[in-house]
Coordinates of C-alpha atoms and ligand atoms in Angstrom, one line a residue:
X144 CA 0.0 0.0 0.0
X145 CA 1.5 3.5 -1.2
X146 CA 2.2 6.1 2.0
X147 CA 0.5 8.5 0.1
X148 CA 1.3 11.0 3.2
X149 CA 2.3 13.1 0.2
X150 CA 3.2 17.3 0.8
X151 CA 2.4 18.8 4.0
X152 CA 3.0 16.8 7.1
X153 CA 3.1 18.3 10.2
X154 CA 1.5 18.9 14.0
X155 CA -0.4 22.2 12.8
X156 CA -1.9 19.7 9.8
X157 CA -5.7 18.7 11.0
X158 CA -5.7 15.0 10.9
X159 CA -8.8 13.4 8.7
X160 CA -10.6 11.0 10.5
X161 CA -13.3 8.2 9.0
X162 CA -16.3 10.6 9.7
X163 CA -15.2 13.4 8.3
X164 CA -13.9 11.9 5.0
X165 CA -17.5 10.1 4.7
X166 CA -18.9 13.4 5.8
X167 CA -16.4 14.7 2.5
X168 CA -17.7 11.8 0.3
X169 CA -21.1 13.2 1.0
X170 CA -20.4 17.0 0.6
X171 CA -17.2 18.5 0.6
X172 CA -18.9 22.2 1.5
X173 CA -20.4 20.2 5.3
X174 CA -16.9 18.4 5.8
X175 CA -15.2 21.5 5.5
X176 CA -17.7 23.6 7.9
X177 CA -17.7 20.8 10.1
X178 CA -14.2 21.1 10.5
X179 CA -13.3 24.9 10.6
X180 CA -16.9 26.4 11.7
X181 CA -18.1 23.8 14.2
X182 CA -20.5 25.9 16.0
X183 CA -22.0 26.6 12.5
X184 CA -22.1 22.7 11.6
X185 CA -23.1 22.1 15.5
X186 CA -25.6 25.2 15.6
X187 CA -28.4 22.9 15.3
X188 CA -27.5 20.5 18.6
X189 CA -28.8 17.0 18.6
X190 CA -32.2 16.1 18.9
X191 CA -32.6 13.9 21.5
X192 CA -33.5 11.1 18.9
X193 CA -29.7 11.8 17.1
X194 CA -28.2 11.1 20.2
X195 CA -30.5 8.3 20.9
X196 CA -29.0 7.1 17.7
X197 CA -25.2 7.2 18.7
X198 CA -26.4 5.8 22.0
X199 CA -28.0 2.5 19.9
X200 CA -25.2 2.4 17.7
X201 CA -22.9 2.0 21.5
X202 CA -25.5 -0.4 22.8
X203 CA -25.0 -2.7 19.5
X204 CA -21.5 -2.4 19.4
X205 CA -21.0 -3.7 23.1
X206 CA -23.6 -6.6 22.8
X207 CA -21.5 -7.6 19.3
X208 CA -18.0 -7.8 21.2
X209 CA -19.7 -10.6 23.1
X210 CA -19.3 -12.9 19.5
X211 CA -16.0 -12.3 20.1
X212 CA -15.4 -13.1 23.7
X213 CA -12.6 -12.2 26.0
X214 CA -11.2 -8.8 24.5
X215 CA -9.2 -6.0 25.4
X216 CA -11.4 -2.9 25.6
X217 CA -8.8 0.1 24.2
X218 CA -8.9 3.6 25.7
X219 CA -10.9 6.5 23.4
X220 CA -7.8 7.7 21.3
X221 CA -5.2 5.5 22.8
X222 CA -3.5 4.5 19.7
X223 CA -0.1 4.0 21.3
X224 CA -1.6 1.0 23.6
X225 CA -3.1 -0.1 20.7
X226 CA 0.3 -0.4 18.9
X227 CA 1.3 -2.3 22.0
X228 CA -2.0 -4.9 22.1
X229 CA -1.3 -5.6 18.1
X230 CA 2.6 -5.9 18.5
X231 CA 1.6 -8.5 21.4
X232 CA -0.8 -10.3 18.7
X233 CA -3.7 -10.0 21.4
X234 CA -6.1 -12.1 20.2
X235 CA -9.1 -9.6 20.2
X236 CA -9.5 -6.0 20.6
X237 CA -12.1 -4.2 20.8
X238 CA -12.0 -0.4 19.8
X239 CA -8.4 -0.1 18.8
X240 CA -7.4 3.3 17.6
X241 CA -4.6 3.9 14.9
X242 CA -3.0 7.4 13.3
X243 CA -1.1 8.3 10.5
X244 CA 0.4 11.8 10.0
X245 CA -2.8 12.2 8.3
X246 CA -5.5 10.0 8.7
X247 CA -7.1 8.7 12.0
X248 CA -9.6 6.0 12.8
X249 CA -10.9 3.5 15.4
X250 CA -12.1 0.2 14.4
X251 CA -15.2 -1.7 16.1
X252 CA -13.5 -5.2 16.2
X253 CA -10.3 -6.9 15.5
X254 CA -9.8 -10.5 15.7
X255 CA -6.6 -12.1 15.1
X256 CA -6.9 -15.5 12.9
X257 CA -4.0 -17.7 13.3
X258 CA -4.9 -19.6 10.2
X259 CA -4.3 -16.8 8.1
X260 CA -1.6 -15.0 10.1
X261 CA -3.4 -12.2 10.2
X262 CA -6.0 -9.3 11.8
X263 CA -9.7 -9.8 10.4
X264 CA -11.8 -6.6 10.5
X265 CA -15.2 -6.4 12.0
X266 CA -17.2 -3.3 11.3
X267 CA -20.9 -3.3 13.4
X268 CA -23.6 -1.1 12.3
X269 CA -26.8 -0.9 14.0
X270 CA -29.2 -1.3 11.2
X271 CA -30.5 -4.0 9.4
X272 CA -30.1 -5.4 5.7
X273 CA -33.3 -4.6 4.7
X274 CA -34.2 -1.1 2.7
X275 CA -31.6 1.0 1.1
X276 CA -29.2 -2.2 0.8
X277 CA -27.0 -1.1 -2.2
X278 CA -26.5 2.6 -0.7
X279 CA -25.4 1.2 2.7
X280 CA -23.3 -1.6 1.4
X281 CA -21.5 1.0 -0.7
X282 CA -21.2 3.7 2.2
X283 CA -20.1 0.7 4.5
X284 CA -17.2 -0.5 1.8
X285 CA -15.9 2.6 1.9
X286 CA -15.9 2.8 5.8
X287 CA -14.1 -0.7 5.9
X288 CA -11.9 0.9 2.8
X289 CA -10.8 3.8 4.9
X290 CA -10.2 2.0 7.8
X291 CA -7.9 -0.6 6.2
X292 CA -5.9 2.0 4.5
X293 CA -4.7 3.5 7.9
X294 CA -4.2 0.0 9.4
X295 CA -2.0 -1.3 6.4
X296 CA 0.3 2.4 6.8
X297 CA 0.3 0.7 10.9
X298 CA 2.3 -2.1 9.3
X299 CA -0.9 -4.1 11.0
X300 CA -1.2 -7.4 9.3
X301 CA -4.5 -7.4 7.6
X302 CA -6.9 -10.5 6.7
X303 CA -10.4 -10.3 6.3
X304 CA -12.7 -7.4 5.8
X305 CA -16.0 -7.9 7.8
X306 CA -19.7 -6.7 8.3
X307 CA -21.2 -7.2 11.0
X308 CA -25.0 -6.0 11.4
X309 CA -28.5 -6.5 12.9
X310 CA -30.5 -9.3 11.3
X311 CA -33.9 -8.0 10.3
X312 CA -35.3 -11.6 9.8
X313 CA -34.8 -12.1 13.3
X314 CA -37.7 -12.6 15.7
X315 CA -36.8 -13.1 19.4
X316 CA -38.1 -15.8 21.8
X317 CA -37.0 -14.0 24.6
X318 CA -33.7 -14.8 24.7
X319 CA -31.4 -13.1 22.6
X320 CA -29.7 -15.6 20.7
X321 CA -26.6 -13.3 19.1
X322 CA -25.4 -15.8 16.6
X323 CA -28.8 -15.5 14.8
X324 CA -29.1 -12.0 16.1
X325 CA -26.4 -10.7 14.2
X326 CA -25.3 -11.3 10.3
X327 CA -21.4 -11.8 9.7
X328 CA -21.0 -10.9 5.9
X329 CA -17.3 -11.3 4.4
X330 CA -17.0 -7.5 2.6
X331 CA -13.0 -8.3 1.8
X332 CA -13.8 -8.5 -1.8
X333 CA -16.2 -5.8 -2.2
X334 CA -13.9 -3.1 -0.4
X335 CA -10.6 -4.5 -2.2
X336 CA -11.2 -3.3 -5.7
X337 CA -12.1 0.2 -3.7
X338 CA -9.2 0.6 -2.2
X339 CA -7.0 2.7 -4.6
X340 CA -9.9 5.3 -5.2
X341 CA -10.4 5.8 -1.6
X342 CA -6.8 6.4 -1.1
X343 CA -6.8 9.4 -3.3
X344 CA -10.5 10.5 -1.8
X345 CA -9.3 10.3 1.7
X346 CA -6.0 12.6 0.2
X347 CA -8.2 15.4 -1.8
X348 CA -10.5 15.5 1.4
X349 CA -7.5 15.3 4.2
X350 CA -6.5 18.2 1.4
X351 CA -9.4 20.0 2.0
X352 CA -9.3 20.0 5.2
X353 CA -6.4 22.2 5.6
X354 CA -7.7 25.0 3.3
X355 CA -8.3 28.6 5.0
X356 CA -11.9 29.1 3.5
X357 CA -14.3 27.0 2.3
X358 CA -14.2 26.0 -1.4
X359 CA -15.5 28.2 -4.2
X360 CA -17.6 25.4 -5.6
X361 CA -20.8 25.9 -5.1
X362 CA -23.6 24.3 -3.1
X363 CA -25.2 21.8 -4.8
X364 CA -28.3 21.6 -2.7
X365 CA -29.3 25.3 -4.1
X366 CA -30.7 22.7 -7.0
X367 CA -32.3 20.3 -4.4
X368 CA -35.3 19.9 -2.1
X369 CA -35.0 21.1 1.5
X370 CA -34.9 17.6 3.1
X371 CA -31.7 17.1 0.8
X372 CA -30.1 20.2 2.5
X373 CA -28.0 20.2 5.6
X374 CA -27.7 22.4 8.7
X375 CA -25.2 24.3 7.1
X376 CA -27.3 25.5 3.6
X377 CA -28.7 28.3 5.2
X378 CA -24.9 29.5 6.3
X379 CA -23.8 29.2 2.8
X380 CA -26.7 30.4 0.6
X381 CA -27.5 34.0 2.3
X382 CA -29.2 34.8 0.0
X383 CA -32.4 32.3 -0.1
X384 CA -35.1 33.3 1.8
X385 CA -36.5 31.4 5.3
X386 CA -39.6 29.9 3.4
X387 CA -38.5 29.6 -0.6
X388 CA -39.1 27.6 -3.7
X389 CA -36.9 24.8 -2.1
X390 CA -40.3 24.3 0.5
X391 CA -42.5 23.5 -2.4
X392 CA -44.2 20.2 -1.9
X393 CA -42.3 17.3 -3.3
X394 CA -40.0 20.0 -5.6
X395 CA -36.8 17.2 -5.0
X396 CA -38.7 14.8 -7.9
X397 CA -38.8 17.9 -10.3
X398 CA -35.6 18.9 -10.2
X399 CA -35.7 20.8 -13.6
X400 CA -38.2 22.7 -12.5
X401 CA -36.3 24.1 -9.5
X402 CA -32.8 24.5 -11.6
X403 CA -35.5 26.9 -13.7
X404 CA -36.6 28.8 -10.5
X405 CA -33.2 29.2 -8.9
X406 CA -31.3 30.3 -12.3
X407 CA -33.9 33.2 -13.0
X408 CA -33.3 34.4 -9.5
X409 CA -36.7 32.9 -8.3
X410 CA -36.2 32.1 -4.5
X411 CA -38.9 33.7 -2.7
X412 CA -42.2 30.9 -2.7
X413 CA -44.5 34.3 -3.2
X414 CA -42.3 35.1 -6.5
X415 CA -43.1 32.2 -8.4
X416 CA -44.8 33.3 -11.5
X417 CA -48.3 32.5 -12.0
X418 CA -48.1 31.2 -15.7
X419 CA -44.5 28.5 -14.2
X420 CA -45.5 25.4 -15.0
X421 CA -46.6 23.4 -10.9
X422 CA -48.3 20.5 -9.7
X423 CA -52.1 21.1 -8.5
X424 CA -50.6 20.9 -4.9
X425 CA -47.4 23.1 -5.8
X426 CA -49.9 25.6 -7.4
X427 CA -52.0 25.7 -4.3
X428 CA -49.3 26.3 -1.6
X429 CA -48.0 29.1 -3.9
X430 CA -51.3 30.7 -3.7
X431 CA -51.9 30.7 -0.7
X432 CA -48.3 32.1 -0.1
X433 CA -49.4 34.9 -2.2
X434 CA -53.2 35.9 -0.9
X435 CA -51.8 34.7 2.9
X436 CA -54.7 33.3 3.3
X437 CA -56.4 29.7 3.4
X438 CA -57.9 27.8 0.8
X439 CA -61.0 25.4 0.9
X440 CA -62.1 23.2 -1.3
X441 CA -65.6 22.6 0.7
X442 CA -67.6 20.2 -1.0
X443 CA -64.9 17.5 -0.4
X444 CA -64.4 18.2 3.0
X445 CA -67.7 18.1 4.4
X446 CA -68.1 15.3 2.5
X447 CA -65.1 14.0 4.6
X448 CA -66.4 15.0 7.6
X449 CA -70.1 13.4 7.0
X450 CA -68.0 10.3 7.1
X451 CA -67.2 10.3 10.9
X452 CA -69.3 9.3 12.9
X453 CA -70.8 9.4 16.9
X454 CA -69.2 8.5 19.1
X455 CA -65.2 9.7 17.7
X456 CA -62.5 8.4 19.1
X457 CA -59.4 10.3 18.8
X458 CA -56.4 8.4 18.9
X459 CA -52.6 8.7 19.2
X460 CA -49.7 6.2 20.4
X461 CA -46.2 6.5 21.5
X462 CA -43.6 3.7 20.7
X463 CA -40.2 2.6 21.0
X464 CA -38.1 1.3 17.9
X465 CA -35.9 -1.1 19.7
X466 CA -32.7 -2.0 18.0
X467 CA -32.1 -4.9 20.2
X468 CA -35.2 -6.5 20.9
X469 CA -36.4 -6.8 24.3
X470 CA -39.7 -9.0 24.6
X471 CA -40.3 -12.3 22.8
X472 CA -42.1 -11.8 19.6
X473 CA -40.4 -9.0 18.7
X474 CA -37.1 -8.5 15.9
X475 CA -34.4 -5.6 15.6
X476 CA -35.9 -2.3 15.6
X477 CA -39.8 -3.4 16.0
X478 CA -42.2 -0.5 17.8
X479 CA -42.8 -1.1 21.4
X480 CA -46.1 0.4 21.9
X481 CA -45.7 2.2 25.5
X482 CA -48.7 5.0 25.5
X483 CA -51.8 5.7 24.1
X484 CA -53.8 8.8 24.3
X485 CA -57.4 9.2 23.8
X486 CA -60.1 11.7 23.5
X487 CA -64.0 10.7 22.8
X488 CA -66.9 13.0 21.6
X489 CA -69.8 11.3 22.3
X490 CA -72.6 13.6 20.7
X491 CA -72.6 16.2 18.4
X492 CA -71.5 19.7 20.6
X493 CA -70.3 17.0 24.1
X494 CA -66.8 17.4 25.7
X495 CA -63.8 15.5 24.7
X496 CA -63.5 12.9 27.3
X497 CA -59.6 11.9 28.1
X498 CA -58.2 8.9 28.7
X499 CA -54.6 7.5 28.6
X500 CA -52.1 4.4 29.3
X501 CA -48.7 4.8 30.2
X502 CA -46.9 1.4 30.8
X503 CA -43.1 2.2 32.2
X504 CA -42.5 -1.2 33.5
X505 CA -39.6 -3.3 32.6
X506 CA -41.5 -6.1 31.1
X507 CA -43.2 -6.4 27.6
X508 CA -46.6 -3.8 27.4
X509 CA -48.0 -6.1 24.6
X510 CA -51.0 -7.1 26.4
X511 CA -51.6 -4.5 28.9
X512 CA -51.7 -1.8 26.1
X513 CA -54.0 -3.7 24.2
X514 CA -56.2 -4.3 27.3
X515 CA -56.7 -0.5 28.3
X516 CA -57.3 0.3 24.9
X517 CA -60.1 -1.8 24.4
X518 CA -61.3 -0.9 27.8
X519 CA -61.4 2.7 26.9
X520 CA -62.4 2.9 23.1
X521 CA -66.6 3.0 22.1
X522 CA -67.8 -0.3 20.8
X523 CA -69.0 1.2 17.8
X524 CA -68.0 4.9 15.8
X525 CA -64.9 6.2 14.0
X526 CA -61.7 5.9 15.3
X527 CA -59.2 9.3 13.7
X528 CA -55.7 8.7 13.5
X529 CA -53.2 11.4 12.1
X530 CA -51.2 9.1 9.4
X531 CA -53.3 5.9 9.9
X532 CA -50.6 3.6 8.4
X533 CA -48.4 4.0 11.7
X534 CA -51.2 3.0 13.8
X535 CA -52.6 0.4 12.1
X536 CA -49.4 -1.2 11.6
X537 CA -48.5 -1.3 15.1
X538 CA -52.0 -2.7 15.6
X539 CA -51.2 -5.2 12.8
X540 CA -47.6 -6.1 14.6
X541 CA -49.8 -6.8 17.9
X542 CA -52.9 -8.7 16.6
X543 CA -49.7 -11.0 15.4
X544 CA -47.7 -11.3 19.0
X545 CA -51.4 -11.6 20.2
X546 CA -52.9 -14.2 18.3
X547 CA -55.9 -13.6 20.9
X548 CA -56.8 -10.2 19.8
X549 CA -56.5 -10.8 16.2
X550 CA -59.9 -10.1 15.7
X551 CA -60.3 -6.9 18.0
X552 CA -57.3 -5.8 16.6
X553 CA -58.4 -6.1 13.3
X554 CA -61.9 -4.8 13.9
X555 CA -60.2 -1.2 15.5
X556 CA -58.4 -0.6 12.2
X557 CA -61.4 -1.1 10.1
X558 CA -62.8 2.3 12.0
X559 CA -59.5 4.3 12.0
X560 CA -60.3 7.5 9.5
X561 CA -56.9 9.7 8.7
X562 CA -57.1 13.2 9.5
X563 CA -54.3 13.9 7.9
X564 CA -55.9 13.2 4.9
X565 CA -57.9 16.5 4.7
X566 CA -54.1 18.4 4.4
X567 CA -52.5 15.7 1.7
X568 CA -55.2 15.7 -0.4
X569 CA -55.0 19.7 0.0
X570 CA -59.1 19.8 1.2
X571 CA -57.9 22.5 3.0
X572 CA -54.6 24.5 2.4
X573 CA -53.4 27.3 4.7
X574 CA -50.0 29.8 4.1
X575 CA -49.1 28.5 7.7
X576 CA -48.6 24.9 6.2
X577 CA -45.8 25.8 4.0
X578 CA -46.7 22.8 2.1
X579 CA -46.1 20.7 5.2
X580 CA -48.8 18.1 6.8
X581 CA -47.6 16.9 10.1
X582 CA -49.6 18.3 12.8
X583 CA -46.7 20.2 14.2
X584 CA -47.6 22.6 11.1
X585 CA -51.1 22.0 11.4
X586 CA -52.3 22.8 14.4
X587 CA -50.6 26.5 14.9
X588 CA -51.8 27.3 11.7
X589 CA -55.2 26.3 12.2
X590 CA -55.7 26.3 16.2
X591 CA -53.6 29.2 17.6
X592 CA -54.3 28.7 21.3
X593 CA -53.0 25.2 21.5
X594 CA -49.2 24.6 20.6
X595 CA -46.6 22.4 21.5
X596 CA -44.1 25.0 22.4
X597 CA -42.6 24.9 25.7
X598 CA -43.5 21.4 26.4
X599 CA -40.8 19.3 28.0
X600 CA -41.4 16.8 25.2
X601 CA -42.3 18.1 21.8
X602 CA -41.8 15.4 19.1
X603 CA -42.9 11.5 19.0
X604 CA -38.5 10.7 18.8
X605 CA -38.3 12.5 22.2
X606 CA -41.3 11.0 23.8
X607 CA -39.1 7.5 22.8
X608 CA -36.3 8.0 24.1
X609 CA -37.4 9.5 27.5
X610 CA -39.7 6.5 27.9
X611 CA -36.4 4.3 27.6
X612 CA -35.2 5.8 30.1
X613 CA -37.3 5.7 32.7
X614 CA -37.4 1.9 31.7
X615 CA -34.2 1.0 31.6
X616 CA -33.8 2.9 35.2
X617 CA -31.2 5.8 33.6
X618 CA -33.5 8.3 36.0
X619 CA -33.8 9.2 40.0
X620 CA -37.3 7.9 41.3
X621 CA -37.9 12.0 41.0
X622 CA -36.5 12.4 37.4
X623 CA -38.7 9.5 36.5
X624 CA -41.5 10.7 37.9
X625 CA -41.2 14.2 35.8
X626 CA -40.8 12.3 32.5
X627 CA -43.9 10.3 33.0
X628 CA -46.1 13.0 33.6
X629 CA -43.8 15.2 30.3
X630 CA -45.2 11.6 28.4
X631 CA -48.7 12.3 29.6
X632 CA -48.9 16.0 28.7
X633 CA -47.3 15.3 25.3
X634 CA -49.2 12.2 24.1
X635 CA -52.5 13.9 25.4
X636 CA -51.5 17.0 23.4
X637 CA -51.3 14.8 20.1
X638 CA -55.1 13.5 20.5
X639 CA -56.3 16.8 22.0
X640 CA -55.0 18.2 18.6
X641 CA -56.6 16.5 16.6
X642 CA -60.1 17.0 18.5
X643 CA -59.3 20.5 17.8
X644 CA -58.1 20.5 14.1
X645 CA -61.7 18.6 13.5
X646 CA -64.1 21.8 15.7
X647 CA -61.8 24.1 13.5
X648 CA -62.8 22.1 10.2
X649 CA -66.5 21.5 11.3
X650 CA -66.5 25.7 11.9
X651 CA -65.1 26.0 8.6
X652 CA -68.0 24.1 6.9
X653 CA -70.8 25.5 9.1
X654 CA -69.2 28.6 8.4
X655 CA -70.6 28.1 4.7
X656 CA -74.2 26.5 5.4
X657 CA -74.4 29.2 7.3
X658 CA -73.5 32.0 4.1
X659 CA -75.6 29.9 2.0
X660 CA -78.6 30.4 4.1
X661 CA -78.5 33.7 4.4
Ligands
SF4_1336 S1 -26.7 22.0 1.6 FE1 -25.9 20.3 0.4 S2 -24.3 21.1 -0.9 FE2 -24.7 22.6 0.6 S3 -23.2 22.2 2.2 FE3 -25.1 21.1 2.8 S4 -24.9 19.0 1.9 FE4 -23.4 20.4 0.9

């Protein structure tokens, strides 16, 4: 393997390590920012649901050491005691750390295999082989690439290059059993022909790196939908406004139509021309941009609204998506269901009557949860959901860990009505939106008074996490008893919502009958 330490070594030199140069391989403009501006790159601080992610990604890592028993756990950063450990031949080690004048990396596993004579590699990931397969298998190449590079400059003796990730097959019985658990896939020949291209990307980005100012390229994502953008586009493009033409629903499909907004200087959403050529929905958030007021389309949504019927249930749940599953039935990231909150209107003009379930026991909430809700929904009526797939599919996960319930389970999703459905299929469209239709847009926009703001707990991610850890006993008996009650106020928001959102569409329509009879 070529040094390839090349120019400009040195202690001032900022050493490359394997997130930045994937952090490079995805954007040059972030890696750099990430490096020289941190509190730009960091202005946005971890959700609680990022962290949560790191925090899995730990909890993997440690419970895949065990397939490799009796290894030596290296300090964070100690790459001199890991030169020691290899030099010794240590026959596992977990986190070893190794440097180069310019490069810098820790690896998850490494095994030594006296057959061969050599180290074998183990990367773990915490995520399954299921969706996105060919983009993760080629982003995790190149982590194994960039990792073998700076252990062959170690003079480490390198054999096999390995994957090691979560098996989404897998179904637990209740015991974990981490040979089927995990999948050991042999990634030596896939990273192998890789090798010499990622040697001269990890030189061009370590080359970056040490650049004064950002490079004069410019930022791709000007051409791309905002959920393609990172934290850093709005510190690079100045220029385009809070709320612009990169909001417009679904605009990342038409990208030809947004290179044609953004090279005539269109950025603004209220400077879109009437006569450019938009979807019906595009069309509709632009206009209501531009009069800054709603738009109904009334016939369907009465029509939506005659289909609910006495007495409504509201409903809203609150899961977990366990990476290492817990309870027997369940496989790697499967949704605990922990919480439900529920309002019922009885009667045309009655209260919304609350009710909720909270179960912050160790032991599975499978049964229990399905138990209260039955206990507390009508017999008959409609059941609204905000995005009814989510729901029902965690019904449809329980009816089959409950073979019992199959039919009750079944019988509750027949009645579940979307509410959401009254924003996607634009029945109502309000400036407010900005072309959103989660009910964190929704709801300010349509019912002021109630808002999630200044709640402990403000998005379904951070509900998650804080219910693992009251579970998994993280809090003080007084810590966990201010989390439960942030999981009641929050849930009980989400259905309270939604009773509102309805009174605010019902006043909408009566609002007509009642210009039409006059
Ligand atoms: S917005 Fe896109 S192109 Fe711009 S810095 Fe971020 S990732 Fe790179």
């Amino acid at each position: 393997m070529g040094g390839g330490c090349g120019t400009a070594a040195g202690s001032d030199m900022k050493k490359l390590s394997k997130t930045n140069y994937l952090v490079y391989r995805d954007c040059a403009h972030n890696a750099w920012v990430k490096v020289h501006k941190p509190e730009i790159y960091h202005a946005v601080s971890l959700s609680v649901f990022e962290q949560a992610i790191i925090e899995v990604g730990n909890d993997v890592d440690v419970r895949a050491r065990e397939l490799f028993p009796d290894g030596i756990l290296v300090r964070r950063g100690d790459a001199v005691g890991t030169a020691e450990l290899v030099a010794a031949r240590a026959p596992v080690i977990y986190q070893p750390v190794f440097e180069t004048d310019r490069y810098t990396t820790a690896c998850d596993i490494l095994a030594w295999n006296a057959a061969t004579g050599a180290y074998d590699l183990y990367e773990v990931k915490a995520s399954t082989s299921g969706e996105d397969r060919k983009a993760k298998d080629d982003l995790y190449a190149h982590d194994i690439a960039f990792q073998a590079l700076v252990l062959q400059e170690n003079g480490v003796p390198l054999g096999g290059l390995h994957l090691v990730r979560l098996n989404g097959e897998y179904v637990s019985d209740g015991k974990l059993d981490l040979n089927l658990l995990f999948t050991r896939e042999d990634f030596t020949d896939r990273v192998t022909p890789l090798l010499a291209a990622v040697r001269a990307e990890m030189d061009a980005a370590h080359d970056l790196m040490q650049l004064p100012s950002r490079p004069a390229a410019p930022c791709t994502c000007i051409y791309k939908g905002r959920s393609s953008q990172c934290t850093t586009f709005s510190y690079i493009n100045t220029n385009v406004p809070d709320y612009s033409v990169h909001d417009l629903t679904r605009i990342g499909a038409s990208p030809k139509k947004l290179k044609a907004l953004v090279d005539d200087g269109i950025l603004a959403i209220t400077d879109v021309p009437d006569e450019f050529e938009l979807t019906v929905p595009q069309r509709n958030q632009v206009a209501a941009a531009k009069r800054r007021r709603p738009s109904v389309e009334l016939d369907p949504l009465a029509a939506f609204l005659d289909e609910i019927h006495y007495p409504i249930a509201f409903l809203d749940y609150e899961t977990y998506p366990c990476a290492l599953p817990r309870f027997a039935g369940y496989g790697p990231f499967n949704h605990v269901p922990f919480q439900f909150s529920l309002h019922v209107v009885k009667a045309p003009g009655g209260d919304a009557v609350h009710h909720e379930f909270l179960f912050t026991e160790a032991t599975c909430p499978d049964a229990p949860f399905v138990a209260a809700l039955k206990a507390a929904l009508p017999a008959e009526g409609s059941i609204i959901v905000w995005n009814k797939p989510f729901e029902k599919g965690i019904n449809a996960k329980l009816a089959e860990r409950l073979p019992a319930e199959q039919s009750a389970l079944a019988a509750i999703n027949d009645r579940v009505i979307d509410l959401m459905d009254v924003f996607t299929e634009q029945m109502l469209v309000h400036p407010g939106f900005r072309g959103k239709t989660s009910i964190k847009w929704v709801l300010p926009a349509l019912v002021p008074g109630l808002s999630y703001k200044g709640l402990a707990i403000q998005e379904g991610a951070t509900a998650s996490e804080t219910w693992n850890s009251i579970v998994t006993g993280e809090l003080e008996p007084a810590e966990a008893a201010e989390a439960r009650k942030n999981l009641l106020t929050y849930c009980g928001l989400d259905s309270l919502a939604m009773v509102e959102i309805w009174r605010a569409l019902l006043a909408t329509v009566a609002a007509r009958e009642l210009r039409e009879a006059g």
